[in-house]
Amino acid sequence: MTDSTPLRRAVLAICVFTTPLATPLAAQVKASEPAVLSQTVDGTRFTIEYSRPRARGRDTLFGKVVPWGEVWTPGANMATTLEVSNDVTIEGRPLRKGKYSLWMQVQPGDWTMVIDTNPKLYHTQHPKEDPSQLRWTFTPGTGPFTDVLTWEFERLRVDGGTLVMRWGTVRVPLEVKVPPSYTLAFDAAAAAPYLGTWVLTPQMGDDTASTRLEVAHRDGMMVATLDPPLFGAPEYRTMVFLPKRADWFTPAYLVDGEVYEIWDEVLVEFERSGGRPTTMTMRGLKDEVYGRGRRLP
Amino acid sequence: MGGRRGFLASVGAALAAMAGGPGRGWARALVRRGPHPEPRPGITAERVLPPEALGGDADLIATFDKVRRLPGVMDGIRCHCGCADLPGFYSLLSCYEDAGMARHCQICQGEANLSARLHDAGRSLAEIREAIDARYG
């Protein structure tokens, strides 16, 4: 009889050391993989949730893969959804805050956009026409071939942007606008005490060079021209004072007349002497001093 | 780090540590508005985290010292960063007690610093509350 102990030990060792490897990975490949587009514009968030079908060499997507007349969701699997965190306009049409499913009825000529209030539809659950929907007719555009269906914001502005769907050579742009989170307007009489020439000196970091501010009332706003601009950067040459409360302002910057940036976390606080603003302090979120300014005679 | 990069880093990076993401208006996204509490009679600073627990951070120590000096004011201020909704939190003072979560929050620190500054300038609690709401609400 042969001694089987070493063989039994070897077999047991193999069983012990290979058993943890026996658990299979969950299958995860999808023909149309899920994706999310999330874009914030001035505090309003747009979220598109969709699955991304691929052309896979099919050269006739619309009229064949997507038959003419179909109410098609621009995606796959669950219907593509659009969620907006504030009331917005889309192609000039009001859309209330909320979550919606997106559909397009495809035709050889003009298509129909359908935004339905039910965000939980499968791609085969084509919504019937309903008064609660937002619908309009449009002419689809064309562009370079895109293999994987894509949603993206091609352009952004301070008040909105261009949301685009592309698949194959079809390109569908949607202009969206958001409500502004700020007001630039400041009454001329209210601005009068602050107008004049000021000098602002940074109080933090290595930058100690002073900046001259010419504060004026212009185009309904209280505006300062900075010389030199903050940080030596031209985008910080024109400051607008956004009113917050008496003698308190939030600084914003204009480039070519459009809001470039709002320093929401910064406070510009004017201090008065003899009833007249004579000094200013720029403060951070912890109330720490970023800069001090004084009015020039 | 000076200049623009240093300035923006001091504002943006600190907010990233607090809120976990980039973009303007982070602080506003954290705001939890609500009424200010009434200061509790006889409230003291006995539970405020001591200086030796603040890692030698001079600015933080100074802020906690202001809270320690003015518990009756801090107890009448709501913290707008969201901790007011946490169980056991009563006022801005609560943010500085026990574990002292204000150590990690710019809004808690800002509210305390601003409250102390306005109190020392002779402002009433009502005026301080109005300023806190305008700045952090």
Short mmCIF file of C-alpha atoms in Angstrom, two decimals:
data_model
loop_
_atom_site.label_atom_id
_atom_site.label_comp_id
_atom_site.label_asym_id
_atom_site.label_seq_id
_atom_site.Cartn_x
_atom_site.Cartn_y
_atom_site.Cartn_z
CA MET A 1 0.00 0.00 0.00
CA THR A 2 1.41 3.41 -0.90
CA ASP A 3 1.51 6.31 1.62
CA SER A 4 -1.27 8.76 0.40
CA THR A 5 -0.75 11.36 3.17
CA PRO A 6 1.37 13.78 1.09
CA LEU A 7 -1.16 13.55 -1.79
CA ARG A 8 -4.11 14.12 0.55
CA ARG A 9 -2.33 17.15 2.01
CA ALA A 10 -1.73 18.51 -1.45
CA VAL A 11 -5.37 18.06 -2.46
CA LEU A 12 -6.59 19.67 0.75
CA ALA A 13 -4.22 22.58 0.29
CA ILE A 14 -5.48 23.13 -3.24
CA CYS A 15 -9.09 23.09 -2.01
CA VAL A 16 -8.37 25.49 0.85
CA PHE A 17 -6.43 27.99 -1.22
CA THR A 18 -8.65 27.99 -4.30
CA THR A 19 -12.06 28.07 -2.65
CA PRO A 20 -12.04 31.88 -2.10
CA LEU A 21 -11.43 32.34 -5.83
CA ALA A 22 -14.51 30.36 -6.80
CA THR A 23 -17.01 33.26 -6.32
CA PRO A 24 -17.93 34.59 -9.81
CA LEU A 25 -18.05 38.35 -10.60
CA ALA A 26 -21.55 39.71 -11.37
CA ALA A 27 -22.03 40.21 -15.13
CA GLN A 28 -22.02 43.96 -15.81
CA VAL A 29 -21.65 44.65 -19.53
CA LYS A 30 -24.66 46.45 -21.01
CA ALA A 31 -25.33 47.17 -24.67
CA SER A 32 -26.17 50.73 -23.64
CA GLU A 33 -24.21 51.77 -20.59
CA PRO A 34 -25.77 54.22 -18.10
CA ALA A 35 -24.44 57.75 -17.81
CA VAL A 36 -25.22 60.96 -15.93
CA LEU A 37 -24.69 64.54 -17.04
CA SER A 38 -24.82 67.08 -14.24
CA GLN A 39 -24.26 70.78 -14.86
CA THR A 40 -24.82 73.74 -12.58
CA VAL A 41 -25.48 77.19 -14.00
CA ASP A 42 -25.69 80.02 -11.47
CA GLY A 43 -26.95 77.67 -8.78
CA THR A 44 -29.50 75.83 -10.94
CA ARG A 45 -28.58 72.19 -11.49
CA PHE A 46 -29.44 70.27 -14.66
CA THR A 47 -29.20 66.47 -14.46
CA ILE A 48 -29.66 64.13 -17.41
CA GLU A 49 -29.77 60.42 -16.62
CA TYR A 50 -29.65 58.20 -19.67
CA SER A 51 -28.23 55.08 -21.23
CA ARG A 52 -25.89 55.41 -24.18
CA PRO A 53 -26.65 53.24 -27.22
CA ARG A 54 -23.94 52.87 -29.85
CA ALA A 55 -24.29 53.02 -33.61
CA ARG A 56 -22.08 49.91 -33.94
CA GLY A 57 -21.59 50.39 -37.65
CA ARG A 58 -25.27 50.93 -38.38
CA ASP A 59 -25.35 53.85 -40.78
CA THR A 60 -29.10 54.52 -40.80
CA LEU A 61 -30.11 55.22 -37.25
CA PHE A 62 -33.20 57.34 -37.80
CA GLY A 63 -35.77 55.85 -40.12
CA LYS A 64 -34.42 52.35 -39.56
CA VAL A 65 -33.01 51.60 -36.09
CA VAL A 66 -35.47 54.18 -34.75
CA PRO A 67 -38.47 53.87 -37.10
CA TRP A 68 -40.12 57.02 -38.45
CA GLY A 69 -43.05 58.03 -36.31
CA GLU A 70 -41.71 56.46 -33.13
CA VAL A 71 -41.84 58.45 -29.90
CA TRP A 72 -38.27 57.68 -29.01
CA THR A 73 -36.39 58.39 -25.81
CA PRO A 74 -32.94 59.79 -26.64
CA GLY A 75 -31.15 57.00 -24.83
CA ALA A 76 -32.04 53.40 -24.06
CA ASN A 77 -33.43 51.12 -21.35
CA MET A 78 -35.22 53.41 -18.87
CA ALA A 79 -36.41 56.64 -20.48
CA THR A 80 -33.91 59.46 -20.43
CA THR A 81 -34.73 61.93 -17.68
CA LEU A 82 -34.06 65.62 -17.18
CA GLU A 83 -34.17 67.08 -13.68
CA VAL A 84 -33.95 70.82 -13.02
CA SER A 85 -33.52 72.24 -9.53
CA ASN A 86 -35.26 75.54 -10.34
CA ASP A 87 -37.89 76.81 -12.78
CA VAL A 88 -36.09 77.31 -16.10
CA THR A 89 -36.90 77.91 -19.74
CA ILE A 90 -36.02 75.44 -22.46
CA GLU A 91 -36.16 76.74 -26.01
CA GLY A 92 -37.97 79.74 -24.57
CA ARG A 93 -40.68 77.60 -22.98
CA PRO A 94 -41.17 77.54 -19.19
CA LEU A 95 -40.29 74.29 -17.43
CA ARG A 96 -41.06 74.01 -13.72
CA LYS A 97 -38.57 72.63 -11.21
CA GLY A 98 -38.78 68.85 -11.22
CA LYS A 99 -37.88 65.62 -12.98
CA TYR A 100 -39.17 64.66 -16.42
CA SER A 101 -38.73 62.02 -19.09
CA LEU A 102 -37.51 63.15 -22.51
CA TRP A 103 -38.87 61.91 -25.83
CA MET A 104 -38.62 62.89 -29.47
CA GLN A 105 -41.08 61.81 -32.12
CA VAL A 106 -38.86 61.24 -35.12
CA GLN A 107 -40.05 61.97 -38.67
CA PRO A 108 -38.37 62.38 -42.07
CA GLY A 109 -38.87 66.16 -41.71
CA ASP A 110 -39.48 68.03 -38.46
CA TRP A 111 -39.47 66.20 -35.16
CA THR A 112 -41.58 66.77 -32.04
CA MET A 113 -39.96 67.22 -28.65
CA VAL A 114 -41.97 65.76 -25.77
CA ILE A 115 -41.14 66.45 -22.12
CA ASP A 116 -43.37 64.25 -19.97
CA THR A 117 -44.06 64.67 -16.27
CA ASN A 118 -43.55 60.94 -15.59
CA PRO A 119 -39.82 60.28 -15.12
CA LYS A 120 -40.27 56.55 -14.51
CA LEU A 121 -41.04 55.13 -17.92
CA TYR A 122 -39.28 52.38 -19.85
CA HIS A 123 -38.16 53.20 -23.37
CA THR A 124 -41.04 51.17 -24.80
CA GLN A 125 -43.66 53.02 -22.73
CA HIS A 126 -44.13 55.83 -25.23
CA PRO A 127 -46.22 58.49 -23.48
CA LYS A 128 -49.46 59.47 -25.16
CA GLU A 129 -50.08 63.13 -25.91
CA ASP A 130 -51.23 64.88 -22.74
CA PRO A 131 -51.84 68.55 -21.76
CA SER A 132 -49.34 68.23 -18.93
CA GLN A 133 -46.52 67.67 -21.43
CA LEU A 134 -44.27 70.30 -22.91
CA ARG A 135 -44.29 69.73 -26.70
CA TRP A 136 -42.95 71.59 -29.67
CA THR A 137 -41.90 70.93 -33.24
CA PHE A 138 -38.32 71.44 -34.35
CA THR A 139 -35.95 70.72 -37.20
CA PRO A 140 -33.11 68.43 -36.08
CA GLY A 141 -29.63 69.64 -36.92
CA THR A 142 -26.64 67.73 -38.20
CA GLY A 143 -23.05 67.45 -37.08
CA PRO A 144 -20.00 65.20 -37.14
CA PHE A 145 -20.75 61.50 -36.69
CA THR A 146 -21.12 60.48 -33.04
CA ASP A 147 -21.02 56.72 -32.39
CA VAL A 148 -22.23 56.80 -28.78
CA LEU A 149 -25.38 58.78 -28.01
CA THR A 150 -24.22 61.80 -26.03
CA TRP A 151 -25.82 64.56 -23.99
CA GLU A 152 -23.62 67.52 -23.11
CA PHE A 153 -23.59 71.26 -22.54
CA GLU A 154 -21.70 72.59 -25.55
CA ARG A 155 -21.92 76.20 -24.36
CA LEU A 156 -22.32 77.80 -20.98
CA ARG A 157 -23.29 81.36 -20.17
CA VAL A 158 -23.88 83.04 -16.86
CA ASP A 159 -27.65 82.81 -17.50
CA GLY A 160 -27.89 79.42 -19.23
CA GLY A 161 -26.37 77.38 -21.99
CA THR A 162 -26.83 75.06 -24.94
CA LEU A 163 -27.74 71.48 -24.02
CA VAL A 164 -27.13 69.16 -26.98
CA MET A 165 -28.06 65.55 -27.85
CA ARG A 166 -25.95 63.91 -30.54
CA TRP A 167 -26.24 60.48 -32.14
CA GLY A 168 -25.05 59.50 -35.55
CA THR A 169 -25.06 62.72 -37.55
CA VAL A 170 -28.11 64.13 -35.77
CA ARG A 171 -27.57 67.03 -33.42
CA VAL A 172 -30.43 68.48 -31.33
CA PRO A 173 -29.51 71.70 -29.51
CA LEU A 174 -31.71 72.98 -26.68
CA GLU A 175 -31.23 76.52 -25.35
CA VAL A 176 -31.83 76.67 -21.61
CA LYS A 177 -32.02 79.73 -19.38
CA VAL A 178 -31.96 79.92 -15.58
CA PRO A 179 -33.26 82.51 -13.14
CA PRO A 180 -30.46 84.76 -11.88
CA SER A 181 -29.34 84.26 -8.29
CA TYR A 182 -28.30 87.89 -7.99
CA THR A 183 -29.37 91.43 -8.68
CA LEU A 184 -26.95 93.96 -10.06
CA ALA A 185 -29.30 96.94 -9.72
CA PHE A 186 -28.59 99.57 -7.06
CA ASP A 187 -30.45 102.86 -6.81
CA ALA A 188 -28.42 105.98 -7.63
CA ALA A 189 -29.48 107.78 -4.45
CA ALA A 190 -28.53 104.76 -2.34
CA ALA A 191 -25.16 104.52 -4.10
CA ALA A 192 -24.32 108.21 -3.72
CA PRO A 193 -22.60 107.99 -0.29
CA TYR A 194 -20.14 105.38 -1.56
CA LEU A 195 -19.09 107.07 -4.78
CA GLY A 196 -15.57 108.42 -5.15
CA THR A 197 -11.98 107.25 -5.15
CA TRP A 198 -10.81 104.57 -2.77
CA VAL A 199 -7.62 102.64 -2.23
CA LEU A 200 -7.77 98.96 -1.18
CA THR A 201 -4.77 97.17 0.34
CA PRO A 202 -4.69 93.34 0.67
CA GLN A 203 -4.07 92.03 4.17
CA MET A 204 -3.25 88.41 3.36
CA GLY A 205 -0.63 86.41 1.56
CA ASP A 206 2.34 87.98 -0.16
CA ASP A 207 0.32 90.41 -2.27
CA THR A 208 0.44 93.82 -0.59
CA ALA A 209 0.14 96.08 -3.62
CA SER A 210 -2.73 98.54 -3.24
CA THR A 211 -5.48 98.93 -5.79
CA ARG A 212 -7.23 102.17 -6.62
CA LEU A 213 -11.03 101.94 -6.95
CA GLU A 214 -13.05 104.55 -8.81
CA VAL A 215 -16.56 103.90 -7.53
CA ALA A 216 -19.33 105.26 -9.74
CA HIS A 217 -23.00 104.72 -10.45
CA ARG A 218 -23.36 103.48 -14.01
CA ASP A 219 -26.07 101.59 -15.93
CA GLY A 220 -28.12 101.26 -12.73
CA MET A 221 -25.26 99.62 -10.84
CA MET A 222 -22.63 100.67 -8.34
CA VAL A 223 -19.43 99.87 -10.21
CA ALA A 224 -15.75 100.21 -9.37
CA THR A 225 -12.92 100.30 -11.85
CA LEU A 226 -9.83 98.76 -10.26
CA ASP A 227 -6.36 100.02 -11.15
CA PRO A 228 -4.44 97.82 -11.14
CA PRO A 229 -6.99 94.98 -11.30
CA LEU A 230 -6.90 92.49 -8.44
CA PHE A 231 -4.11 89.95 -8.87
CA GLY A 232 -3.08 91.84 -12.02
CA ALA A 233 -5.76 89.88 -13.89
CA PRO A 234 -7.93 91.86 -16.38
CA GLU A 235 -11.05 89.89 -15.45
CA TYR A 236 -10.89 91.56 -12.03
CA ARG A 237 -10.79 95.13 -13.35
CA THR A 238 -14.53 95.93 -13.11
CA MET A 239 -16.21 95.21 -9.78
CA VAL A 240 -19.94 95.48 -9.19
CA PHE A 241 -21.21 95.92 -5.65
CA LEU A 242 -24.20 93.62 -5.10
CA PRO A 243 -26.25 95.06 -2.21
CA LYS A 244 -26.63 92.78 0.82
CA ARG A 245 -27.68 95.05 3.66
CA ALA A 246 -26.85 98.58 4.83
CA ASP A 247 -23.16 99.22 4.04
CA TRP A 248 -22.65 95.53 3.10
CA PHE A 249 -22.03 94.30 -0.40
CA THR A 250 -21.02 91.13 -2.24
CA PRO A 251 -18.35 91.76 -4.90
CA ALA A 252 -18.92 90.57 -8.43
CA TYR A 253 -16.83 91.06 -11.53
CA LEU A 254 -17.91 91.99 -15.05
CA VAL A 255 -16.14 91.10 -18.25
CA ASP A 256 -17.49 92.70 -21.44
CA GLY A 257 -20.57 93.74 -19.51
CA GLU A 258 -21.45 90.21 -18.41
CA VAL A 259 -21.08 88.76 -14.91
CA TYR A 260 -17.84 86.80 -14.85
CA GLU A 261 -17.72 85.76 -11.21
CA ILE A 262 -19.54 86.49 -7.96
CA TRP A 263 -17.49 86.14 -4.79
CA ASP A 264 -20.43 84.88 -2.77
CA GLU A 265 -18.27 84.11 0.24
CA VAL A 266 -16.68 87.58 0.43
CA LEU A 267 -18.16 90.58 2.19
CA VAL A 268 -17.31 94.22 1.45
CA GLU A 269 -18.25 96.24 4.51
CA PHE A 270 -18.16 100.03 4.58
CA GLU A 271 -17.57 101.84 7.85
CA ARG A 272 -18.86 105.34 8.45
CA SER A 273 -17.39 108.38 10.10
CA GLY A 274 -19.59 111.41 10.58
CA GLY A 275 -22.35 109.55 8.77
CA ARG A 276 -20.25 109.10 5.62
CA PRO A 277 -18.55 105.89 4.44
CA THR A 278 -14.83 106.54 4.85
CA THR A 279 -13.29 103.09 5.14
CA MET A 280 -14.07 99.63 3.79
CA THR A 281 -13.08 96.12 4.84
CA MET A 282 -13.13 93.04 2.63
CA ARG A 283 -13.79 89.92 4.72
CA GLY A 284 -13.84 86.16 4.21
CA LEU A 285 -16.30 83.56 5.40
CA LYS A 286 -14.65 83.35 8.85
CA ASP A 287 -14.98 87.15 9.14
CA GLU A 288 -11.23 87.36 8.62
CA VAL A 289 -9.83 90.46 6.93
CA TYR A 290 -8.79 90.07 3.30
CA GLY A 291 -8.22 93.75 2.63
CA ARG A 292 -8.74 97.25 3.99
CA GLY A 293 -9.66 100.32 2.05
CA ARG A 294 -9.99 104.04 2.65
CA ARG A 295 -11.57 106.89 0.78
CA LEU A 296 -9.17 109.33 -0.79
CA PRO A 297 -9.93 113.02 -0.24
CA MET B 1 1.13 81.15 -1.42
CA GLY B 2 0.23 84.72 -2.36
CA GLY B 3 -1.63 86.60 -5.05
CA ARG B 4 -4.79 85.33 -6.73
CA ARG B 5 -3.99 81.67 -6.31
CA GLY B 6 -3.43 82.06 -2.61
CA PHE B 7 -6.56 84.15 -2.14
CA LEU B 8 -8.81 81.82 -4.08
CA ALA B 9 -7.22 78.82 -2.40
CA SER B 10 -8.00 80.18 1.01
CA VAL B 11 -11.67 80.60 0.08
CA GLY B 12 -12.23 77.71 -2.28
CA ALA B 13 -10.13 74.95 -0.76
CA ALA B 14 -11.48 75.53 2.71
CA LEU B 15 -15.02 75.32 1.37
CA ALA B 16 -14.10 72.14 -0.50
CA ALA B 17 -12.94 70.59 2.75
CA MET B 18 -16.24 71.52 4.27
CA ALA B 19 -18.64 70.79 1.43
CA GLY B 20 -16.77 68.25 -0.66
CA GLY B 21 -17.07 69.83 -4.07
CA PRO B 22 -16.18 72.71 -6.30
CA GLY B 23 -18.29 75.61 -7.57
CA ARG B 24 -19.64 78.94 -6.52
CA GLY B 25 -22.26 79.05 -3.82
CA TRP B 26 -21.14 76.07 -1.81
CA ALA B 27 -21.73 77.93 1.40
CA ARG B 28 -25.21 78.88 0.25
CA ALA B 29 -25.91 75.24 -0.61
CA LEU B 30 -25.17 74.30 3.01
CA VAL B 31 -27.43 76.93 4.57
CA ARG B 32 -30.24 75.67 6.80
CA ARG B 33 -32.42 78.66 7.63
CA GLY B 34 -34.55 78.81 10.76
CA PRO B 35 -35.35 80.92 13.83
CA HIS B 36 -32.71 81.96 16.31
CA PRO B 37 -32.98 80.31 19.76
CA GLU B 38 -33.47 82.24 22.98
CA PRO B 39 -30.38 82.26 25.19
CA ARG B 40 -30.84 79.83 28.06
CA PRO B 41 -30.86 81.57 31.47
CA GLY B 42 -27.59 81.10 33.31
CA ILE B 43 -25.85 79.47 30.34
CA THR B 44 -22.09 79.30 30.75
CA ALA B 45 -19.11 78.33 28.64
CA GLU B 46 -18.15 75.41 30.86
CA ARG B 47 -18.57 72.89 28.05
CA VAL B 48 -16.71 74.88 25.39
CA LEU B 49 -13.71 72.96 24.08
CA PRO B 50 -10.55 74.17 25.86
CA PRO B 51 -7.65 75.85 24.01
CA GLU B 52 -5.32 72.91 24.46
CA ALA B 53 -7.63 70.80 22.30
CA LEU B 54 -7.31 73.13 19.29
CA GLY B 55 -3.97 72.00 17.95
CA GLY B 56 -2.21 75.29 18.52
CA ASP B 57 -4.18 77.05 15.76
CA ALA B 58 -4.01 80.68 16.88
CA ASP B 59 -7.03 81.83 14.85
CA LEU B 60 -9.13 78.93 16.10
CA ILE B 61 -8.07 79.54 19.69
CA ALA B 62 -9.04 83.20 19.33
CA THR B 63 -12.48 82.26 18.00
CA PHE B 64 -13.12 79.74 20.76
CA ASP B 65 -11.97 82.39 23.29
CA LYS B 66 -14.63 84.78 21.95
CA VAL B 67 -17.26 82.10 22.41
CA ARG B 68 -15.98 81.41 25.91
CA ARG B 69 -16.23 85.12 26.69
CA LEU B 70 -19.75 85.56 25.28
CA PRO B 71 -21.77 82.37 25.90
CA GLY B 72 -24.99 84.30 26.42
CA VAL B 73 -24.67 85.92 22.98
CA MET B 74 -23.65 82.73 21.16
CA ASP B 75 -26.54 80.85 22.79
CA GLY B 76 -28.98 83.25 21.09
CA ILE B 77 -27.65 82.66 17.59
CA ARG B 78 -28.68 79.90 15.20
CA CYS B 79 -25.86 78.24 13.28
CA HIS B 80 -26.78 78.24 9.59
CA CYS B 81 -24.35 75.51 8.54
CA GLY B 82 -26.83 72.74 9.32
CA CYS B 83 -25.66 71.59 12.72
CA ALA B 84 -28.71 73.30 14.26
CA ASP B 85 -30.71 70.36 12.91
CA LEU B 86 -28.54 67.81 14.71
CA PRO B 87 -29.84 66.16 17.89
CA GLY B 88 -28.53 67.87 21.01
CA PHE B 89 -27.57 71.12 19.22
CA TYR B 90 -29.36 74.17 20.65
CA SER B 91 -27.44 77.19 19.36
CA LEU B 92 -24.15 78.38 17.91
CA LEU B 93 -22.72 77.75 21.38
CA SER B 94 -23.41 74.03 20.92
CA CYS B 95 -21.03 73.97 17.96
CA TYR B 96 -18.20 74.88 20.31
CA GLU B 97 -19.04 72.48 23.11
CA ASP B 98 -17.86 68.93 23.78
CA ALA B 99 -16.26 67.70 20.53
CA GLY B 100 -16.29 71.27 19.19
CA MET B 101 -17.39 70.58 15.61
CA ALA B 102 -16.86 74.28 14.89
CA ARG B 103 -13.15 73.44 14.62
CA HIS B 104 -13.89 72.18 11.10
CA CYS B 105 -16.57 74.64 9.95
CA GLN B 106 -15.95 78.09 8.47
CA ILE B 107 -19.58 79.09 8.93
CA CYS B 108 -19.54 78.24 12.64
CA GLN B 109 -16.32 80.20 13.03
CA GLY B 110 -17.53 83.11 10.91
CA GLU B 111 -20.77 83.40 12.86
CA ALA B 112 -18.92 83.43 16.17
CA ASN B 113 -16.35 85.96 15.01
CA LEU B 114 -18.99 88.25 13.52
CA SER B 115 -21.25 87.95 16.57
CA ALA B 116 -18.39 88.86 18.89
CA ARG B 117 -17.29 91.76 16.68
CA LEU B 118 -20.77 93.25 16.55
CA HIS B 119 -21.36 92.68 20.27
CA ASP B 120 -18.12 94.46 21.07
CA ALA B 121 -19.26 97.32 18.82
CA GLY B 122 -22.36 97.70 20.99
CA ARG B 123 -24.92 95.95 18.77
CA SER B 124 -27.97 94.31 20.32
CA LEU B 125 -28.73 90.60 19.99
CA ALA B 126 -31.48 91.46 17.51
CA GLU B 127 -29.03 93.43 15.38
CA ILE B 128 -26.47 90.64 15.57
CA ARG B 129 -29.09 88.11 14.48
CA GLU B 130 -30.07 90.27 11.52
CA ALA B 131 -26.45 90.58 10.47
CA ILE B 132 -25.87 86.82 10.83
CA ASP B 133 -28.89 86.11 8.66
CA ALA B 134 -27.72 88.59 6.02
CA ARG B 135 -24.20 87.16 5.95
CA TYR B 136 -24.83 83.44 6.37
CA GLY B 137 -28.54 82.90 5.83
#
